[in-house]
CSV table of C-alpha atoms and ligand atoms in Angstrom, one decimal:
chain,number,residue,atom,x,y,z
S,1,UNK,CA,-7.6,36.8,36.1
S,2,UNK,CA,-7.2,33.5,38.0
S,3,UNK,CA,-9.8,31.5,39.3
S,4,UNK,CA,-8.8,29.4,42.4
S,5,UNK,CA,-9.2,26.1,42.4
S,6,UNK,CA,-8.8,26.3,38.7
S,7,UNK,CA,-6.0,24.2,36.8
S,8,UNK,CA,-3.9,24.8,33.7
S,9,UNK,CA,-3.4,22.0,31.3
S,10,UNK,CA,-0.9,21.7,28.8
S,11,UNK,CA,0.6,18.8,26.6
S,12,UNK,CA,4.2,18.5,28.2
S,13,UNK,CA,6.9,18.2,26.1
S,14,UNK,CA,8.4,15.1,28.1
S,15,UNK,CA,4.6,13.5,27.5
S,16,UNK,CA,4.7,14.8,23.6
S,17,UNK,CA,7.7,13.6,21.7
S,18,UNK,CA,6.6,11.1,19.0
S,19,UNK,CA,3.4,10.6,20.5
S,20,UNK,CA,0.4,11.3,18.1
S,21,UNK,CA,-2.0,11.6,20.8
S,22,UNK,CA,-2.1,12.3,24.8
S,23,UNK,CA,-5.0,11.4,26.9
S,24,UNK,CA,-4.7,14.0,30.3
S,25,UNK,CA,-4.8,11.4,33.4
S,26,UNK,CA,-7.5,14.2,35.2
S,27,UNK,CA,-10.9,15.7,33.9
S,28,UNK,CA,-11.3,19.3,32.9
S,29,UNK,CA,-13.7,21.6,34.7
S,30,UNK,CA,-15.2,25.1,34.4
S,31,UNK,CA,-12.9,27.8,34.7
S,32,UNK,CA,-9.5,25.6,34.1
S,33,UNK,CA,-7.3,26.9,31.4
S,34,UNK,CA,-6.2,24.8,28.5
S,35,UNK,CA,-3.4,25.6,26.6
S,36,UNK,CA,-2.8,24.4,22.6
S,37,UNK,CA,0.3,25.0,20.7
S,38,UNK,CA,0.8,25.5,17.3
S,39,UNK,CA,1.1,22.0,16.3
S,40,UNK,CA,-1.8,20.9,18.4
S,41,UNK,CA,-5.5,20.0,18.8
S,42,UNK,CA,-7.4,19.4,21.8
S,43,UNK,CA,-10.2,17.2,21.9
S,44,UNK,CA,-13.0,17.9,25.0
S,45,UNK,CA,-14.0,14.2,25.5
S,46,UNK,CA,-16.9,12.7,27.6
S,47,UNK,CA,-19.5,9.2,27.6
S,48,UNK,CA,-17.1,8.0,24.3
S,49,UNK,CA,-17.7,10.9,22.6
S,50,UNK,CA,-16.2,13.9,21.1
S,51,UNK,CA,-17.9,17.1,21.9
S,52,UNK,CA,-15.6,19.5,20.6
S,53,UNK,CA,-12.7,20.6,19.5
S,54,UNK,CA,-9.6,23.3,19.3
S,55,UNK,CA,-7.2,23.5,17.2
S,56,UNK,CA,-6.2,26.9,17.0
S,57,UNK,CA,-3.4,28.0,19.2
S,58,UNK,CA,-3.8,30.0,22.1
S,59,UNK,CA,-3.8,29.8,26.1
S,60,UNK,CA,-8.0,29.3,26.4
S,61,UNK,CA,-9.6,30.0,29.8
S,62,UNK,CA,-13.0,28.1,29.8
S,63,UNK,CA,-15.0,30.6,31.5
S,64,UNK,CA,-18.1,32.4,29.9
S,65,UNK,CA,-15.9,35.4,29.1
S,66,UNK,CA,-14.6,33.7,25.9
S,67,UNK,CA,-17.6,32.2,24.7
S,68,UNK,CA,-16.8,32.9,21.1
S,69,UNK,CA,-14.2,29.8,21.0
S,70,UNK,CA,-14.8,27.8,24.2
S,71,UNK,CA,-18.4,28.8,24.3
S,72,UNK,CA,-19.7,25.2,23.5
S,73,UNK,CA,-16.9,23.6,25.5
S,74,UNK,CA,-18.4,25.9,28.1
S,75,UNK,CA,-21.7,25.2,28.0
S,76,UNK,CA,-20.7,21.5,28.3
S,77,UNK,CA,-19.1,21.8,31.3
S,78,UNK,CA,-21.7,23.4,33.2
S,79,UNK,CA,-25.3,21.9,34.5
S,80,UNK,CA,-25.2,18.3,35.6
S,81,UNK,CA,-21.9,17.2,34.2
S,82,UNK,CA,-19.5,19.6,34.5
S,83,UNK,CA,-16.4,17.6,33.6
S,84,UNK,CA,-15.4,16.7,30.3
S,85,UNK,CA,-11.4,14.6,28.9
S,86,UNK,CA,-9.1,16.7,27.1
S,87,UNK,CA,-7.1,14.4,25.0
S,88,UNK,CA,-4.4,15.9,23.0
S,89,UNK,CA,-3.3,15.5,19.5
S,90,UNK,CA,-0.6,16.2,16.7
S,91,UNK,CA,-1.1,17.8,13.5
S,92,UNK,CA,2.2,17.3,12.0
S,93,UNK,CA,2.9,14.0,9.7
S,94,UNK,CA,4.1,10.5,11.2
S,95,UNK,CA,5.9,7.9,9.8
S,96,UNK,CA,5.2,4.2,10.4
S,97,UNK,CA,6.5,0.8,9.1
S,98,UNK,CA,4.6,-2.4,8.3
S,99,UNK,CA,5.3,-5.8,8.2
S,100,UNK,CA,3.6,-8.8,8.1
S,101,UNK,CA,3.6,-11.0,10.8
S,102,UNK,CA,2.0,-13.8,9.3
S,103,UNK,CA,2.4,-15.0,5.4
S,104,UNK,CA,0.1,-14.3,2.6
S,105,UNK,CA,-0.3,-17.6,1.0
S,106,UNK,CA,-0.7,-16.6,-2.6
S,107,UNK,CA,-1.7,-19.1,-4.8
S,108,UNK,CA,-0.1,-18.4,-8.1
S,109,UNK,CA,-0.5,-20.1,-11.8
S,110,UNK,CA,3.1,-21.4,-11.9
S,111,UNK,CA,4.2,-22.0,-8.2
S,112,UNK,CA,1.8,-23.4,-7.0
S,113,UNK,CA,1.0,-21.9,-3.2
S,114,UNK,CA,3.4,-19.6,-2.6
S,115,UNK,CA,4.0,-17.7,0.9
S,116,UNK,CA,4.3,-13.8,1.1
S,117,UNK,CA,5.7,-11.3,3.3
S,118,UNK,CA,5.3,-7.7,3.0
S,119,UNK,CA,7.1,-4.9,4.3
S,120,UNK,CA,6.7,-1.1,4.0
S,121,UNK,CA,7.0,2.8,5.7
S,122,UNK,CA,4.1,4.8,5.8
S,123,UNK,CA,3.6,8.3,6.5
S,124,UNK,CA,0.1,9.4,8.4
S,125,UNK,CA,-1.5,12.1,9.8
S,126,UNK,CA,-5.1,12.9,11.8
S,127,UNK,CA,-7.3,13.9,9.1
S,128,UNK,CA,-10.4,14.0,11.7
S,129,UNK,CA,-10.0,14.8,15.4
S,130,UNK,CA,-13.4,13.8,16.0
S,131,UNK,CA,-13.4,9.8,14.3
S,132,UNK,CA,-9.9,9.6,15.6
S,133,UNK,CA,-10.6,10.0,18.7
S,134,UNK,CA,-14.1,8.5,18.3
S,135,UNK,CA,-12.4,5.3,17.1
S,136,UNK,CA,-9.5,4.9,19.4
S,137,UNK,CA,-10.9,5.9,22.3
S,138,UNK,CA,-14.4,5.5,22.0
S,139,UNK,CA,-14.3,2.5,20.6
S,140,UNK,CA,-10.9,0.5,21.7
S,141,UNK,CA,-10.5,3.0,24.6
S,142,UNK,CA,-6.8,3.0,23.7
S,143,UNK,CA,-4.5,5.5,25.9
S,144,UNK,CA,-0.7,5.3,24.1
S,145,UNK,CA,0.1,6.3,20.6
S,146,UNK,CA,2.3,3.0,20.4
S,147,UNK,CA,-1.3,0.9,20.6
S,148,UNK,CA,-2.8,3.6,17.8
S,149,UNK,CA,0.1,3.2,15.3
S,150,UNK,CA,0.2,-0.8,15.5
S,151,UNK,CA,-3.5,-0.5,15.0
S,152,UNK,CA,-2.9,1.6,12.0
S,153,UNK,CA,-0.2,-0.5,11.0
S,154,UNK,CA,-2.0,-3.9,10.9
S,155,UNK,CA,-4.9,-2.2,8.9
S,156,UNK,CA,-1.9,-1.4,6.4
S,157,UNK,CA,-0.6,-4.7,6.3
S,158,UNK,CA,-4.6,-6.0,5.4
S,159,UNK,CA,-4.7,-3.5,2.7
S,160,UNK,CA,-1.5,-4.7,1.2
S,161,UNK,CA,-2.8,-8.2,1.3
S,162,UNK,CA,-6.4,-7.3,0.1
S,163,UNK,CA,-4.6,-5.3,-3.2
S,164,UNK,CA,-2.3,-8.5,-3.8
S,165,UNK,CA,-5.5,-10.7,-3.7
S,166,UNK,CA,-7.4,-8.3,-6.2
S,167,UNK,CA,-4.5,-8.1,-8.6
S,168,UNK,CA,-3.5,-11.7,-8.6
S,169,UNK,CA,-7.4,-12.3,-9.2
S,170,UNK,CA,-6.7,-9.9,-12.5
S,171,UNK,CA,-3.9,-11.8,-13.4
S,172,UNK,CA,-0.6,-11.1,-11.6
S,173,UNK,CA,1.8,-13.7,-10.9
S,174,UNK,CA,4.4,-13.9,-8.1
S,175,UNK,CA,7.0,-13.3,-11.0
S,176,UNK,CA,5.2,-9.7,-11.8
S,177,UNK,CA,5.6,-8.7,-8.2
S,178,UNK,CA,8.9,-7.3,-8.4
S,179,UNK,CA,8.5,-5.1,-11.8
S,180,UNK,CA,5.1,-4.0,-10.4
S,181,UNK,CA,5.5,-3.1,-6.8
S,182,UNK,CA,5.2,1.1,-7.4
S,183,UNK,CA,2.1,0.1,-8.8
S,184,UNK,CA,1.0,-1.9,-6.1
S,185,UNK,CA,2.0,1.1,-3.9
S,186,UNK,CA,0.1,3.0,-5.6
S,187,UNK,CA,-3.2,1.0,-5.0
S,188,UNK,CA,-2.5,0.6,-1.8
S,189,UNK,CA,-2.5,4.3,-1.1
S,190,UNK,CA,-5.5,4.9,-3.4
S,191,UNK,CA,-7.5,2.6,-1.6
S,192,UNK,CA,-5.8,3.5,2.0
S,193,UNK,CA,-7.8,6.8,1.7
S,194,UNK,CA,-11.6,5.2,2.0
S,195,UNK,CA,-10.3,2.6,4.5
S,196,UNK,CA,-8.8,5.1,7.1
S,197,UNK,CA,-11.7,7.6,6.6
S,198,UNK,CA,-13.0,6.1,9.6
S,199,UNK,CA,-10.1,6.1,11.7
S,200,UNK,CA,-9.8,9.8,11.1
S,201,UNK,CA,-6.3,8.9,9.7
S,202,UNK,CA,-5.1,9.8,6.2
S,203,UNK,CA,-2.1,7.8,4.5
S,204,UNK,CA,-0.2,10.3,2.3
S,205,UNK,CA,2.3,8.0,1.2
S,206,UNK,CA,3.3,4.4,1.3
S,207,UNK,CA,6.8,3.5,0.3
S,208,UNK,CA,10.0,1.2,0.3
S,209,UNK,CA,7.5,-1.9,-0.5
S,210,UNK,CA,9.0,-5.0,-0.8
S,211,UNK,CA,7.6,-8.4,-0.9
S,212,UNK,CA,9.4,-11.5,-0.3
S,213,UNK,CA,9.3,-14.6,-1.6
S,214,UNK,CA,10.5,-17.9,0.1
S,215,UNK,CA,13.8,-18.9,-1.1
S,216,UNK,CA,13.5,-21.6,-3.8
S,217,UNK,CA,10.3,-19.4,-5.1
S,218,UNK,CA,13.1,-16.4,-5.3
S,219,UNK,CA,15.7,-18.6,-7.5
S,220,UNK,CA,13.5,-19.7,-9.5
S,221,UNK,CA,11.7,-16.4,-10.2
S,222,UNK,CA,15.4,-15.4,-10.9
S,223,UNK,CA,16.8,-17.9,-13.3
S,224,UNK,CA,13.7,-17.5,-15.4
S,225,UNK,CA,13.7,-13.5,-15.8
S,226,UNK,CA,17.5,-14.0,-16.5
S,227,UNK,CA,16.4,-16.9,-19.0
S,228,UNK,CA,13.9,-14.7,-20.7
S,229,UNK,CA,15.9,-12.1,-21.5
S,230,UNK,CA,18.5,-15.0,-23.5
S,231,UNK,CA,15.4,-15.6,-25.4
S,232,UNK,CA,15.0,-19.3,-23.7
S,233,UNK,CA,12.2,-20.4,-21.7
S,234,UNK,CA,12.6,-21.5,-17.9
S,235,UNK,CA,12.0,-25.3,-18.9
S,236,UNK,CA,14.3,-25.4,-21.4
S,237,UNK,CA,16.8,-24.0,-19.3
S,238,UNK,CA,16.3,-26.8,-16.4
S,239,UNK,CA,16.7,-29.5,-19.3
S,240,UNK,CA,20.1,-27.7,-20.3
S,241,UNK,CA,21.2,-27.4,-16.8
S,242,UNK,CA,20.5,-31.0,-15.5
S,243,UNK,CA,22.5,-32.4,-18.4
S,244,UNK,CA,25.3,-29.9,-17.7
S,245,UNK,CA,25.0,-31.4,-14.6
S,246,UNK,CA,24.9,-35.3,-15.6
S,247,UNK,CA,28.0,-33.9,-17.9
S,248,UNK,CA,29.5,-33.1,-15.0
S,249,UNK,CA,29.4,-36.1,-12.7
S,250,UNK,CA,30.7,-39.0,-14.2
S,251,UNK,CA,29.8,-41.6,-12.3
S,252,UNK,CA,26.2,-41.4,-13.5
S,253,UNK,CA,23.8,-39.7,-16.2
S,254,UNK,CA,22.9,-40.5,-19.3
S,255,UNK,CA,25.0,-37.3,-20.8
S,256,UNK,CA,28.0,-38.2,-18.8
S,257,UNK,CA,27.6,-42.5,-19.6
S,258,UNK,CA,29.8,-43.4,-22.7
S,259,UNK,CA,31.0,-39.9,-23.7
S,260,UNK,CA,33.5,-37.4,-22.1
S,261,UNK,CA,32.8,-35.1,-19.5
S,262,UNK,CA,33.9,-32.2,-22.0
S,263,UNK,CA,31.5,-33.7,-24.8
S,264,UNK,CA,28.9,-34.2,-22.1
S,265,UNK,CA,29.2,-30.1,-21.0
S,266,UNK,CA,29.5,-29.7,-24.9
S,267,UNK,CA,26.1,-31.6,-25.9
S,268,UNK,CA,24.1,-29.4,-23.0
S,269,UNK,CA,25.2,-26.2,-24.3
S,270,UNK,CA,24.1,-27.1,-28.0
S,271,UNK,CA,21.2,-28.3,-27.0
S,272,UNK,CA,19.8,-25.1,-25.2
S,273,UNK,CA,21.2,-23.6,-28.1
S,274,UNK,CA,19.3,-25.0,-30.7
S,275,UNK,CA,16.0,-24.6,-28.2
S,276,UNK,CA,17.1,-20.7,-28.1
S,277,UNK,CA,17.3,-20.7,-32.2
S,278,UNK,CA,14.3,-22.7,-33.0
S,279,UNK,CA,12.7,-20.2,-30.4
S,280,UNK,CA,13.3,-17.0,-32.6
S,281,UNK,CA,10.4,-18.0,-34.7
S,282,UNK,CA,7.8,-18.5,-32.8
S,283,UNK,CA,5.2,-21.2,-34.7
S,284,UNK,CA,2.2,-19.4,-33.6
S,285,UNK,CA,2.8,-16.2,-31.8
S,286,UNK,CA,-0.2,-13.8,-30.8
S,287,UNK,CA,-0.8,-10.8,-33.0
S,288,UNK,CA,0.3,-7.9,-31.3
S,289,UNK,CA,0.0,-4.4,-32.1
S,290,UNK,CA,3.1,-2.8,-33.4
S,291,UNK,CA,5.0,0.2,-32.1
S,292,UNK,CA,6.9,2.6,-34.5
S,293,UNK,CA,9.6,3.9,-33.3
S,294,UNK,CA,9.8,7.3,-33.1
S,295,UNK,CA,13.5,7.6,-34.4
S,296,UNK,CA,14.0,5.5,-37.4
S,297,UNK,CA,10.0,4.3,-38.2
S,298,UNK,CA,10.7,1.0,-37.8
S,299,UNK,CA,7.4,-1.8,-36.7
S,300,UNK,CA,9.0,-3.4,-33.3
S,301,UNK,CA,6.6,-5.7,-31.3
S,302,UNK,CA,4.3,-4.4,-28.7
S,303,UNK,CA,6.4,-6.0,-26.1
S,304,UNK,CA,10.0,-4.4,-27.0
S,305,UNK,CA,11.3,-1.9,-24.6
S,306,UNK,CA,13.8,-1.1,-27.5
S,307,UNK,CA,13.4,-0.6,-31.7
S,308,UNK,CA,15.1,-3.5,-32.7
S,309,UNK,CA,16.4,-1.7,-35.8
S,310,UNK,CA,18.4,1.3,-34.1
S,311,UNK,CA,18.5,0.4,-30.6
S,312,UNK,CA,16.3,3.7,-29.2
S,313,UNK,CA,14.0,3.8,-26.3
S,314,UNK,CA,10.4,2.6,-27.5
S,315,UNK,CA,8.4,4.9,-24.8
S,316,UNK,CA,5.1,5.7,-26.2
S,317,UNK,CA,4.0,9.3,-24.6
S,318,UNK,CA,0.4,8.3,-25.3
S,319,UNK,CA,-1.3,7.5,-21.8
S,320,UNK,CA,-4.5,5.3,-21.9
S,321,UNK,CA,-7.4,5.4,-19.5
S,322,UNK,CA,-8.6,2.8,-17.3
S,323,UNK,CA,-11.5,1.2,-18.6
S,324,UNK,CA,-12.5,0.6,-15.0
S,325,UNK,CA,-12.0,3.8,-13.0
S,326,UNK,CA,-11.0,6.0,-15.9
S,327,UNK,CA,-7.2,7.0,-14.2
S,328,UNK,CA,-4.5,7.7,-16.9
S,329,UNK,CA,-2.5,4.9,-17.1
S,330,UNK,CA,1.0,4.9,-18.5
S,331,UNK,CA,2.4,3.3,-21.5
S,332,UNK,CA,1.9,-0.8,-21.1
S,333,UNK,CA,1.5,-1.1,-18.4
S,334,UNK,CA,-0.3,-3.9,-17.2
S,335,UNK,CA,-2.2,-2.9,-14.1
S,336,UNK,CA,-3.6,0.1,-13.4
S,337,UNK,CA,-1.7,2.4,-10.8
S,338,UNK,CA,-5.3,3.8,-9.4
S,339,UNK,CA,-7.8,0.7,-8.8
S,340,UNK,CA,-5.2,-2.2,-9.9
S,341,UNK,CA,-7.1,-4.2,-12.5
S,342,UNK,CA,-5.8,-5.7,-15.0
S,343,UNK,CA,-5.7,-3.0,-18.2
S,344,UNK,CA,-4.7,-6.1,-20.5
S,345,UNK,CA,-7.3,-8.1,-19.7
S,346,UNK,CA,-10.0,-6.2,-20.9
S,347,UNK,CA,-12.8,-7.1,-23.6
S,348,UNK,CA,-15.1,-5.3,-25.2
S,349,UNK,CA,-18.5,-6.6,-25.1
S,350,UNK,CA,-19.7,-7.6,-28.7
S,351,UNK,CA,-23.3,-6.2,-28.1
S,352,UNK,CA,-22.9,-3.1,-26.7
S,353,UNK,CA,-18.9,-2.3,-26.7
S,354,UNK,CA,-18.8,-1.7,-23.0
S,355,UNK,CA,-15.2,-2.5,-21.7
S,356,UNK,CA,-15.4,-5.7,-19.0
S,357,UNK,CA,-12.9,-7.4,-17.6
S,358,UNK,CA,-12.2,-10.7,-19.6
S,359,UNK,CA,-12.8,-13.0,-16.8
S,360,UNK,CA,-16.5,-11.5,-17.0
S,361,UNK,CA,-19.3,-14.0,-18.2
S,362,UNK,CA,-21.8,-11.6,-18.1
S,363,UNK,CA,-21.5,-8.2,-19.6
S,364,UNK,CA,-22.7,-5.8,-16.5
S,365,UNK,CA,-23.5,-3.0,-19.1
S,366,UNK,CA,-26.4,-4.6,-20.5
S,367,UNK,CA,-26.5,-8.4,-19.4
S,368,UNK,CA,-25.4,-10.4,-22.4
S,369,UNK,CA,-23.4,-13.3,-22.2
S,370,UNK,CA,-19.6,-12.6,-23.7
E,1,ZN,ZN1,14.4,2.6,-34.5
E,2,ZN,ZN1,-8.3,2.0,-12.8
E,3,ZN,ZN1,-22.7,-5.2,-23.2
């Protein structure tokens, strides 16, 4: 039965593509069809706010006939206002990418202020027709899914941020970053599921992060992981290197004054040497709980990835819980890969044993001072 005067609106596959959502340029009325396809929802629309939805597919004609579906979209569009927007939507998943357009300035322990960029994909879907639409249009009236996604995408970009501020407030450096960005991905996502709640939007995975440092920050990150694992420390290294390098111009340097380049090279060398040996015993080193290895029952220290007896994989299957949010965390690692703080820096409060983070002053169990 067709109804004259009575229009038939569809989402057009030239209009669809990778759009997440379509707003129709004219107003549905009584007795218009509306068609939604698998992969669809339709959103009736009026005065900024949602009044309801379909999203199961079928060819609808809003006419009294099929009150059981369209009834309240027909009862809407009758009495005084009798028009109502369709906007159109996409079920399936989308992926985005972040970056930040302006630097992070992190200020870390060692470097000093040190500028971040971060960059990422993310993969979103509507998770609520109603605050999606209630929020983009209601609120920012925006029309194009290219203004929706670099919404989405700033608020991605803040998260990221926000995480790095939290963690570096529970200790991370910008020399952790690298051996602790699926972590950070991790808490990014956690957290991305309250914060997009609103937007109707859920974040079902965040990925390819990578965080760059500026340039000199980079190197020097670089010589001193490659530093640690000679066993010398990053200063020691410099001291090494800048009489290598006073070896190696002869016109000036205290190393290269008097004695041969090839001495000059040689005396550099033995030097960081000697700092590497008189480094193996460590005058005061914390106590650290021991790991057994699981092969030949050998003590290796806390810190070793490897029993320093026979060589095998130290990977402790014992997972610990957070004390904060109570997630499992794997095997040392130093943040947790659910809420982000800081597993190592934990105390226990010496009146009532509650677990607090060690920057606390204040037990928040039961009051005391730590
Ligand atoms: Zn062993
Ligand atoms: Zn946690
Ligand atoms: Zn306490």
């Amino acid at each position: 039965m067709s109804i004259i005067g009575a229009e038939t609106f569809k989402w057009e596959d030239a209009d669809k593509r990778n759009n997440i959502m379509f707003r129709m340029p004219r107003n549905i009325r009584f007795n218009d069809n509306i068609v939604v396809r698998e992969d669809e929802i339709a959103v009736f629309f009026r005065d900024g706010k949602v009044l309801a939805y379909i999203d199961r597919p079928d060819r609808y004609a809003l006419t009294s006939i099929n009150a059981p579906i369209v009834g309240p979209i027909v009862k809407f569009l009758s009495g005084v206002q009798q028009q109502a927007e369709v906007i159109y939507l996409q079920k399936r998943v989308f992926d985005g990418k972040f970056g930040s357009k302006q630097p992070y300035p992190f200020r870390d322990k060692e470097f000093g202020l040190v500028n971040l960029r971060a960059f990422g994909e993310f993969r979103y879907k509507i998770s609520s027709p109603a605050n999606f639409v209630n929020q983009f249009i209601g609120t920012l009236n925006f029309a194009t899914s290219a203004e929706v996604e670099e919404r989405i995408r700033e608020q991605v970009v803040v998260l990221v941020y926000d995480v790095l501020g939290d963690m570096k407030n529970q200790g991370l450096g910008v020399a952790d970053i690298a051996s602790n960005l699926t972590t950070i991905e991790q808490v990014i996502l956690s957290r991305s599921k309250d914060h997009f709640d609103l937007y109707g939007v859920l974040i079902d995975k965040i990925s390819g992060l990578y965080i760059s440092l500026p340039e000199e920050v980079q190197k020097a990150v670089d010589t001193r992981s490659s530093m640690q694992v000679l066993g010398a420390n990053y200063i020691q290294y410099q001291t090494g290197q800048a009489m290598r390098d006073a070896a190696q111009n002869p016109s000036g340097g205290a190393a290269g004054a008097g004695v041969g380049v090839g001495a000059g090279i040689g005396m550099g060398w033995t030097m960081l040497d000697s700092m590497r040996q008189s480094q193996q015993v460590p005058p005061a080193a914390p106590p650290q709980a021991a790991i057994r290895c699981p092969k030949c029952g050998t003590q290796n220290l806390a810190t070793n990835k490897f029993c320093a007896e026979c060589g095998s994989p130290l990977t402790s299957t014992q997972t610990s819980k957070c004390p904060n949010c109570g997630a499992d965390v794997p095997p040392r690692s130093k943040f947790c890969p659910s809420c982000g703080v800081n597993i190592s820096s934990m105390k226990k409060c010496g009146n009532c044993g509650a677990e607090v983070p060690a920057t606390s002053k204040f037990c928040p169990e039961c009051g005391k001072p730590l």
